[in-house]
mmCIF file of C-alpha atoms in Angstrom:
data_model
loop_
_atom_site.group_PDB
_atom_site.id
_atom_site.type_symbol
_atom_site.label_atom_id
_atom_site.label_comp_id
_atom_site.label_asym_id
_atom_site.label_seq_id
_atom_site.Cartn_x
_atom_site.Cartn_y
_atom_site.Cartn_z
ATOM 1 C CA TYR A 1 0.167 1.872 -14.816
ATOM 2 C CA ILE A 2 1.551 -1.684 -14.844
ATOM 3 C CA ASN A 3 5.207 -2.166 -13.927
ATOM 4 C CA THR A 4 7.672 -5.036 -13.839
ATOM 5 C CA ASP A 5 11.089 -4.359 -12.403
ATOM 6 C CA ALA A 6 12.603 -7.783 -11.725
ATOM 7 C CA SER A 7 11.394 -11.353 -11.954
ATOM 8 C CA GLY A 8 12.646 -14.903 -11.511
ATOM 9 C CA ARG A 9 10.833 -18.111 -10.689
ATOM 10 C CA GLY A 10 8.543 -19.175 -7.870
ATOM 11 C CA PHE A 11 5.629 -17.153 -6.558
ATOM 12 C CA LEU A 12 3.818 -14.114 -7.846
ATOM 13 C CA GLY A 13 4.637 -10.905 -6.006
ATOM 14 C CA VAL A 14 2.238 -7.994 -6.385
ATOM 15 C CA GLY A 15 2.303 -4.503 -4.973
ATOM 16 C CA GLY A 16 0.030 -1.696 -5.906
ATOM 17 C CA SER A 17 -3.052 0.384 -5.407
ATOM 18 C CA HIS A 18 -5.630 -1.558 -3.449
ATOM 19 C CA THR A 19 -8.357 -0.400 -5.783
ATOM 20 C CA LEU A 20 -6.756 -2.968 -8.132
ATOM 21 C CA GLU A 21 -6.461 -5.788 -5.575
ATOM 22 C CA ARG A 22 -9.608 -7.615 -6.699
ATOM 23 C CA PHE A 23 -8.647 -7.112 -10.346
ATOM 24 C CA ILE A 24 -5.197 -8.703 -10.055
ATOM 25 C CA ASN A 25 -6.560 -11.546 -7.913
ATOM 26 C CA ASP A 26 -9.032 -12.396 -10.677
ATOM 27 C CA ILE A 27 -6.193 -12.506 -13.191
ATOM 28 C CA ALA A 28 -3.954 -14.633 -10.957
ATOM 29 C CA ALA A 29 -6.833 -17.115 -10.663
ATOM 30 C CA ASP A 30 -6.932 -17.461 -14.474
ATOM 31 C CA VAL A 31 -3.226 -18.126 -15.138
ATOM 32 C CA GLY A 32 -1.574 -21.487 -14.542
ATOM 33 C CA ASP A 33 1.649 -21.983 -12.593
ATOM 34 C CA PRO A 34 4.154 -23.680 -14.948
ATOM 35 C CA GLN A 35 5.656 -25.986 -12.311
ATOM 36 C CA THR A 36 2.661 -27.284 -10.384
ATOM 37 C CA GLY A 37 -0.330 -27.184 -12.734
ATOM 38 C CA VAL A 38 -2.504 -25.192 -10.308
ATOM 39 C CA THR A 39 -3.214 -21.508 -10.784
ATOM 40 C CA VAL A 40 -0.726 -18.838 -9.839
ATOM 41 C CA GLN A 41 -3.149 -17.687 -7.148
ATOM 42 C CA GLN A 42 -3.556 -21.192 -5.676
ATOM 43 C CA ARG A 43 0.187 -21.671 -5.416
ATOM 44 C CA LEU A 44 0.683 -18.264 -3.846
ATOM 45 C CA ARG A 45 -2.121 -18.890 -1.360
ATOM 46 C CA ALA A 46 -0.495 -22.187 -0.370
ATOM 47 C CA ALA A 47 2.902 -20.544 0.142
ATOM 48 C CA ARG A 48 1.452 -17.759 2.274
ATOM 49 C CA ALA A 49 -0.611 -20.192 4.337
ATOM 50 C CA VAL A 50 2.438 -22.369 5.015
ATOM 51 C CA GLY A 51 4.291 -19.203 5.997
ATOM 52 C CA GLY A 52 1.679 -18.433 8.634
ATOM 53 C CA ASP A 53 -0.619 -15.944 6.894
ATOM 54 C CA ASP A 54 -4.354 -16.295 7.468
ATOM 55 C CA VAL A 55 -5.282 -16.899 3.811
ATOM 56 C CA LEU A 56 -6.830 -20.379 3.867
ATOM 57 C CA GLY A 57 -10.245 -19.059 2.801
ATOM 58 C CA SER A 58 -11.361 -18.056 -0.665
ATOM 59 C CA GLY A 59 -11.000 -14.292 -0.312
ATOM 60 C CA ASP A 60 -8.640 -12.072 -2.240
ATOM 61 C CA LEU A 61 -4.968 -12.368 -1.408
ATOM 62 C CA PRO A 62 -3.683 -9.033 -0.080
ATOM 63 C CA ILE A 63 -1.256 -7.112 -2.264
ATOM 64 C CA ALA A 64 1.538 -5.018 -0.806
ATOM 65 C CA PRO A 65 1.466 -1.227 -0.693
ATOM 66 C CA LEU A 66 4.065 0.425 -2.914
ATOM 67 C CA GLY A 67 6.913 2.555 -1.650
ATOM 68 C CA SER A 68 9.527 3.678 -4.172
ATOM 69 C CA GLY A 69 12.600 2.531 -6.036
ATOM 70 C CA SER A 70 11.131 1.748 -9.422
ATOM 71 C CA ASP A 71 9.454 3.295 -12.448
ATOM 72 C CA TYR A 72 5.995 3.227 -10.875
ATOM 73 C CA THR A 73 7.074 5.935 -8.415
ATOM 74 C CA PRO A 74 6.130 9.071 -10.408
ATOM 75 C CA PHE A 75 2.897 7.523 -11.635
ATOM 76 C CA LEU A 76 1.590 6.627 -8.182
ATOM 77 C CA GLN A 77 3.408 8.909 -5.760
ATOM 78 C CA HIS A 78 3.377 12.146 -7.750
ATOM 79 C CA LEU A 79 0.556 11.902 -10.290
ATOM 80 C CA GLY A 80 -1.916 9.694 -8.444
ATOM 81 C CA ILE A 81 -2.325 7.020 -11.115
ATOM 82 C CA ALA A 82 -3.448 3.612 -9.864
ATOM 83 C CA SER A 83 -0.458 1.287 -10.300
ATOM 84 C CA LEU A 84 0.643 -2.336 -10.080
ATOM 85 C CA ASN A 85 4.114 -3.848 -9.743
ATOM 86 C CA LEU A 86 4.405 -7.508 -10.776
ATOM 87 C CA GLY A 87 7.117 -10.154 -10.654
ATOM 88 C CA PHE A 88 7.938 -13.724 -9.652
ATOM 89 C CA GLY A 89 10.478 -14.785 -7.058
ATOM 90 C CA GLY A 90 11.301 -16.979 -4.110
ATOM 91 C CA GLU A 91 12.908 -19.835 -6.010
ATOM 92 C CA SER A 92 15.563 -18.075 -8.075
ATOM 93 C CA GLY A 93 19.103 -17.155 -7.143
ATOM 94 C CA GLY A 94 19.694 -13.648 -5.807
ATOM 95 C CA GLY A 95 22.608 -11.349 -5.187
ATOM 96 C CA SER A 96 23.352 -10.420 -8.788
ATOM 97 C CA TYR A 97 21.176 -7.314 -9.052
ATOM 98 C CA HIS A 98 23.049 -4.338 -10.560
ATOM 99 C CA SER A 99 26.333 -6.234 -10.492
ATOM 100 C CA GLN A 100 28.504 -7.523 -13.347
ATOM 101 C CA TYR A 101 26.727 -10.863 -12.903
ATOM 102 C CA ASP A 102 23.322 -9.328 -13.673
ATOM 103 C CA SER A 103 23.449 -10.801 -17.151
ATOM 104 C CA PHE A 104 21.501 -12.838 -19.669
ATOM 105 C CA GLU A 105 23.636 -15.875 -18.872
ATOM 106 C CA HIS A 106 23.002 -15.612 -15.128
ATOM 107 C CA TYR A 107 19.271 -15.162 -15.668
ATOM 108 C CA THR A 108 18.946 -18.154 -17.992
ATOM 109 C CA ARG A 109 21.005 -20.405 -15.698
ATOM 110 C CA PHE A 110 19.766 -19.334 -12.273
ATOM 111 C CA GLY A 111 16.958 -16.796 -12.579
ATOM 112 C CA ASP A 112 14.369 -18.457 -14.777
ATOM 113 C CA PRO A 113 15.731 -21.416 -16.755
ATOM 114 C CA GLY A 114 13.582 -22.011 -19.793
ATOM 115 C CA PHE A 115 11.815 -18.661 -19.284
ATOM 116 C CA GLN A 116 8.841 -20.477 -17.778
ATOM 117 C CA TYR A 117 7.969 -17.695 -15.400
ATOM 118 C CA GLY A 118 8.832 -14.992 -17.914
ATOM 119 C CA VAL A 119 6.062 -16.422 -20.088
ATOM 120 C CA THR A 120 3.744 -16.642 -17.080
ATOM 121 C CA LEU A 121 4.453 -13.026 -16.168
ATOM 122 C CA ALA A 122 3.677 -12.011 -19.752
ATOM 123 C CA LYS A 123 0.349 -13.832 -19.485
ATOM 124 C CA ILE A 124 -0.519 -11.932 -16.314
ATOM 125 C CA ALA A 125 0.631 -8.504 -17.492
ATOM 126 C CA GLY A 126 -0.946 -9.122 -20.897
ATOM 127 C CA ARG A 127 -4.303 -10.022 -19.393
ATOM 128 C CA ALA A 128 -4.132 -7.002 -17.111
ATOM 129 C CA THR A 129 -3.406 -4.711 -20.060
ATOM 130 C CA LEU A 130 -6.162 -6.141 -22.239
ATOM 131 C CA ARG A 131 -8.782 -6.171 -19.494
ATOM 132 C CA LEU A 132 -8.044 -2.589 -18.506
ATOM 133 C CA ALA A 133 -8.004 -1.407 -22.117
ATOM 134 C CA ASN A 134 -11.196 -3.194 -23.153
ATOM 135 C CA ALA A 135 -13.332 -2.827 -20.028
ATOM 136 C CA ASP A 136 -16.589 -0.928 -20.468
ATOM 137 C CA VAL A 137 -16.113 0.305 -16.892
ATOM 138 C CA ILE A 138 -12.596 0.495 -15.434
ATOM 139 C CA PRO A 139 -12.332 -2.555 -13.135
ATOM 140 C CA LEU A 140 -11.563 -0.736 -9.890
ATOM 141 C CA ARG A 141 -13.143 -2.134 -6.733
ATOM 142 C CA PHE A 142 -13.183 -0.106 -3.553
ATOM 143 C CA THR A 143 -14.066 -2.541 -0.764
ATOM 144 C CA ASN A 144 -10.507 -3.891 -0.723
ATOM 145 C CA PHE A 145 -9.115 -0.361 -0.617
ATOM 146 C CA ALA A 146 -11.422 0.695 2.207
ATOM 147 C CA ASP A 147 -10.502 -2.398 4.219
ATOM 148 C CA ARG A 148 -6.785 -1.659 3.836
ATOM 149 C CA VAL A 149 -7.160 1.975 4.855
ATOM 150 C CA ASP A 150 -9.175 0.917 7.885
ATOM 151 C CA GLY A 151 -6.335 -1.437 8.816
ATOM 152 C CA TYR A 152 -3.751 1.327 8.395
ATOM 153 C CA LEU A 153 -5.844 3.576 10.626
ATOM 154 C CA ASP A 154 -5.879 0.884 13.316
ATOM 155 C CA GLU A 155 -2.093 0.671 13.047
ATOM 156 C CA VAL A 156 -1.469 4.391 13.527
ATOM 157 C CA LYS A 157 -3.934 4.543 16.425
ATOM 158 C CA ALA A 158 -2.061 1.677 18.083
ATOM 159 C CA LEU A 159 1.236 3.437 17.311
ATOM 160 C CA ALA A 160 -0.023 6.622 18.982
ATOM 161 C CA GLU A 161 -0.972 4.684 22.103
ATOM 162 C CA ARG A 162 2.357 2.849 22.148
ATOM 163 C CA VAL A 163 4.351 6.068 21.718
ATOM 164 C CA ARG A 164 2.407 7.661 24.574
ATOM 165 C CA THR A 165 2.906 4.649 26.856
ATOM 166 C CA ASP A 166 6.633 4.443 26.078
ATOM 167 C CA ALA A 167 7.143 8.174 26.669
ATOM 168 C CA ASP A 168 5.302 8.029 29.990
ATOM 169 C CA ARG A 169 7.401 5.091 31.137
ATOM 170 C CA ARG A 170 10.674 6.746 30.128
ATOM 171 C CA ASN A 171 9.726 9.970 31.882
ATOM 172 C CA ARG A 172 8.945 8.093 35.085
ATOM 173 C CA LEU A 173 12.321 6.365 34.912
ATOM 174 C CA VAL A 174 14.087 9.688 34.359
ATOM 175 C CA ALA A 175 12.242 11.207 37.319
ATOM 176 C CA MET A 176 13.354 8.250 39.497
ATOM 177 C CA ASP A 177 16.974 8.676 38.306
ATOM 178 C CA ALA A 178 16.657 5.001 37.408
ATOM 179 C CA TYR A 179 18.888 5.096 34.332
ATOM 180 C CA ARG A 180 21.862 6.502 36.261
ATOM 181 C CA LEU A 181 21.359 4.196 39.237
ATOM 182 C CA ALA A 182 21.096 1.126 36.978
ATOM 183 C CA ALA A 183 24.293 1.982 35.072
ATOM 184 C CA ASP A 184 27.800 0.801 35.969
ATOM 185 C CA PRO A 185 29.343 3.648 38.069
ATOM 186 C CA LYS A 186 32.801 2.800 36.729
ATOM 187 C CA GLU A 187 31.726 3.408 33.137
ATOM 188 C CA THR A 188 30.956 6.729 31.494
ATOM 189 C CA TYR A 189 27.229 6.976 31.058
ATOM 190 C CA VAL A 190 24.914 9.803 30.059
ATOM 191 C CA ALA A 191 21.331 9.214 31.136
ATOM 192 C CA PRO A 192 18.601 10.048 28.632
ATOM 193 C CA ASP A 193 16.505 13.174 28.975
ATOM 194 C CA SER A 194 12.793 13.083 29.533
ATOM 195 C CA LEU A 195 10.527 13.270 26.506
ATOM 196 C CA VAL A 196 7.804 15.750 25.658
ATOM 197 C CA PRO A 197 4.505 14.274 26.889
ATOM 198 C CA VAL A 198 2.580 12.741 23.985
ATOM 199 C CA PRO A 199 -0.815 14.379 23.475
ATOM 200 C CA HIS A 200 -3.915 12.494 22.453
ATOM 201 C CA ILE A 201 -4.322 12.736 18.687
ATOM 202 C CA ASN A 202 -7.815 13.532 17.413
ATOM 203 C CA PHE A 203 -8.491 10.697 14.992
ATOM 204 C CA ALA A 204 -12.263 11.273 14.932
ATOM 205 C CA PRO A 205 -12.379 13.065 11.521
ATOM 206 C CA LEU A 206 -10.300 10.302 9.945
ATOM 207 C CA GLU A 207 -12.332 7.561 11.626
ATOM 208 C CA ASN A 208 -15.557 9.086 10.327
ATOM 209 C CA ALA A 209 -14.081 9.482 6.842
ATOM 210 C CA VAL A 210 -13.026 5.822 6.766
ATOM 211 C CA ASP A 211 -16.469 4.695 7.950
ATOM 212 C CA ALA A 212 -18.113 6.682 5.150
ATOM 213 C CA LEU A 213 -15.601 5.297 2.635
ATOM 214 C CA GLU A 214 -16.394 1.709 3.665
ATOM 215 C CA ARG A 215 -20.133 2.243 3.166
ATOM 216 C CA ALA A 216 -19.653 3.934 -0.196
ATOM 217 C CA ALA A 217 -17.187 1.256 -1.345
ATOM 218 C CA ALA A 218 -19.598 -1.588 -0.590
ATOM 219 C CA ALA A 219 -22.453 0.209 -2.368
ATOM 220 C CA TYR A 220 -20.310 0.896 -5.430
ATOM 221 C CA ASP A 221 -18.987 -2.642 -5.749
ATOM 222 C CA ASP A 222 -22.544 -4.034 -5.589
ATOM 223 C CA ALA A 223 -23.827 -1.473 -8.087
ATOM 224 C CA ALA A 224 -20.947 -2.111 -10.495
ATOM 225 C CA ALA A 225 -21.508 -5.875 -10.457
ATOM 226 C CA ALA A 226 -25.251 -5.448 -11.099
ATOM 227 C CA ALA A 227 -24.744 -2.863 -13.850
ATOM 228 C CA LEU A 228 -22.191 -4.979 -15.700
ATOM 229 C CA ASP A 229 -24.514 -7.995 -15.517
ATOM 230 C CA ARG A 230 -27.420 -6.135 -17.124
ATOM 231 C CA GLY A 231 -25.286 -4.020 -19.472
ATOM 232 C CA ILE A 232 -24.385 -0.347 -19.491
ATOM 233 C CA ASP A 233 -24.630 2.234 -22.270
ATOM 234 C CA ALA A 234 -21.503 3.936 -23.572
ATOM 235 C CA ALA A 235 -22.412 7.429 -22.377
ATOM 236 C CA THR A 236 -22.967 6.275 -18.804
ATOM 237 C CA ALA A 237 -19.769 4.213 -18.898
ATOM 238 C CA ASP A 238 -17.800 7.281 -19.988
ATOM 239 C CA ARG A 239 -19.167 9.345 -17.103
ATOM 240 C CA VAL A 240 -18.456 6.578 -14.591
ATOM 241 C CA ASN A 241 -14.934 6.084 -15.944
ATOM 242 C CA ALA A 242 -14.177 9.796 -15.631
ATOM 243 C CA LEU A 243 -15.067 9.573 -11.939
ATOM 244 C CA LEU A 244 -13.094 6.363 -11.402
ATOM 245 C CA ILE A 245 -9.968 7.833 -12.983
ATOM 246 C CA ARG A 246 -10.162 10.697 -10.471
ATOM 247 C CA THR A 247 -10.260 8.482 -7.377
ATOM 248 C CA GLU A 248 -6.517 7.835 -7.144
ATOM 249 C CA ARG A 249 -5.776 11.460 -8.085
ATOM 250 C CA LEU A 250 -7.956 12.537 -5.170
ATOM 251 C CA MET A 251 -5.688 10.634 -2.780
ATOM 252 C CA THR A 252 -2.925 13.134 -3.529
ATOM 253 C CA ARG A 253 -2.386 16.555 -1.974
ATOM 254 C CA GLU A 254 -0.823 19.408 -3.930
ATOM 255 C CA ASP A 255 1.473 20.434 -1.049
ATOM 256 C CA GLY A 256 2.742 16.874 -0.664
ATOM 257 C CA LEU A 257 4.286 15.339 2.432
ATOM 258 C CA PRO A 258 6.398 17.075 5.092
ATOM 259 C CA ARG A 259 9.965 17.803 3.910
ATOM 260 C CA ARG A 260 9.313 16.099 0.531
ATOM 261 C CA PRO A 261 6.550 17.876 -1.373
ATOM 262 C CA TRP A 262 7.202 15.913 -4.566
ATOM 263 C CA PHE A 263 5.594 12.875 -2.881
ATOM 264 C CA ARG A 264 1.909 13.737 -2.915
ATOM 265 C CA HIS A 265 0.064 10.484 -2.179
ATOM 266 C CA MET A 266 -1.544 10.576 1.266
ATOM 267 C CA ILE A 267 -2.034 6.791 1.605
ATOM 268 C CA TYR A 268 1.277 5.327 0.361
ATOM 269 C CA ALA A 269 4.785 6.780 0.277
ATOM 270 C CA PRO A 270 8.388 5.685 0.741
ATOM 271 C CA GLY A 271 9.478 6.443 4.270
ATOM 272 C CA PHE A 272 11.697 9.466 4.822
ATOM 273 C CA TYR A 273 14.319 7.188 6.440
ATOM 274 C CA THR A 274 13.409 3.839 4.872
ATOM 275 C CA GLY A 275 14.586 4.339 1.296
ATOM 276 C CA TYR A 276 12.373 2.185 -0.877
ATOM 277 C CA GLY A 277 10.334 0.859 2.051
ATOM 278 C CA VAL A 278 6.719 1.965 2.179
ATOM 279 C CA LYS A 279 4.965 3.958 4.900
ATOM 280 C CA THR A 280 1.174 3.912 4.891
ATOM 281 C CA LEU A 281 -0.702 7.025 6.033
ATOM 282 C CA PRO A 282 2.820 8.486 6.003
ATOM 283 C CA GLY A 283 2.067 12.004 7.236
ATOM 284 C CA VAL A 284 0.484 10.581 10.383
ATOM 285 C CA ARG A 285 2.765 7.616 10.958
ATOM 286 C CA GLU A 286 6.023 9.500 10.548
ATOM 287 C CA GLY A 287 4.782 12.415 12.635
ATOM 288 C CA LEU A 288 4.182 10.016 15.509
ATOM 289 C CA GLU A 289 7.542 8.330 15.022
ATOM 290 C CA GLU A 290 9.464 11.633 14.947
ATOM 291 C CA GLU A 291 7.678 13.362 17.844
ATOM 292 C CA GLY A 292 5.857 15.661 15.423
ATOM 293 C CA TYR A 293 2.497 15.262 17.120
ATOM 294 C CA ASP A 294 0.943 18.456 15.744
ATOM 295 C CA GLU A 295 2.043 17.361 12.289
ATOM 296 C CA ALA A 296 0.506 13.903 12.797
ATOM 297 C CA GLU A 297 -2.827 15.385 13.815
ATOM 298 C CA ALA A 298 -2.785 17.857 10.923
ATOM 299 C CA PHE A 299 -2.147 15.081 8.413
ATOM 300 C CA ALA A 300 -4.873 12.932 9.920
ATOM 301 C CA GLY A 301 -7.130 15.820 8.934
ATOM 302 C CA HIS A 302 -5.603 16.107 5.458
ATOM 303 C CA ILE A 303 -6.115 12.378 4.834
ATOM 304 C CA ALA A 304 -9.699 12.646 6.050
ATOM 305 C CA ASP A 305 -10.251 15.451 3.521
ATOM 306 C CA ARG A 306 -8.828 13.349 0.712
ATOM 307 C CA LEU A 307 -10.907 10.316 1.664
ATOM 308 C CA ARG A 308 -14.069 12.407 1.785
ATOM 309 C CA ALA A 309 -13.340 13.557 -1.773
ATOM 310 C CA VAL A 310 -12.753 9.954 -2.891
ATOM 311 C CA THR A 311 -15.988 8.895 -1.196
ATOM 312 C CA ALA A 312 -17.934 11.625 -3.003
ATOM 313 C CA ALA A 313 -16.591 10.444 -6.374
ATOM 314 C CA ILE A 314 -17.462 6.829 -5.543
ATOM 315 C CA ARG A 315 -20.995 7.835 -4.551
ATOM 316 C CA ASP A 316 -21.474 9.794 -7.777
ATOM 317 C CA ALA A 317 -20.329 6.770 -9.785
ATOM 318 C CA THR A 318 -22.691 4.536 -7.833
ATOM 319 C CA VAL A 319 -25.669 6.755 -8.634
ATOM 320 C CA LEU A 320 -24.817 6.622 -12.349
ATOM 321 C CA LEU A 321 -24.680 2.821 -12.258
ATOM 322 C CA GLN A 322 -27.963 2.310 -10.390
#
């Protein structure tokens, strides 16, 4: 599913499934920026590098994970359909969204005068549509996805350690009566209570699942490149495509996330308290943030199960392509 919600002028913004990260990077490298003459990808890389991101090499530019707040939500979060959200921004006026000034006149004067970036966005979305529709094998690549999941796992492991360290420190301060002694005696003050000690979360099943995913992803991407170079028959392509279509579906869980079962994706979801803002590995991350440590460990296991299923589908597709 390809979505555009809002667009102006400036730099390409992309969020989406990381199985499509290589795909959209290839397209951005083929479309020219209307103001500078370089490609959309080159201009975006320059802007990110100037902003401090480590993107000076020739690798793919990372795309953002998707939360909610737009029409891609049911496709990705409920149905498990690989999705992209595209738009330009950074150099157009803001503040008019969903107001009486959100008008054709405002857009043509301040948003995208001359529709230069509207045309550019159409070139990108059009190429994406045509390449997906006409590909012999759906152009998903899994190395980028595996790398992102590995990074998310590192983040939640660091979060678990930080939560444990912070809880230990607070409990020591409570035991010392430090909060009361440090407060102004002439002011009303209620010292905080101690926290439940934070247990060590068993991340081993998830770590092993991510390791297996990374190996399978690299093997698939190599096999897909070789198979497309030598050619692939229609029957094999159909069988591979059926497996590839399943991969994003396999990242969903029928029972969904805690307290919001409609959201089924185990890798990306809007945060329970963040509105549109995304949480990655949400069942684990939010469990740690809300002192639901049993819940965090349980969802680490659920995500590991989902990733093992994805890995099996990727391996089956690899065998067909070899």
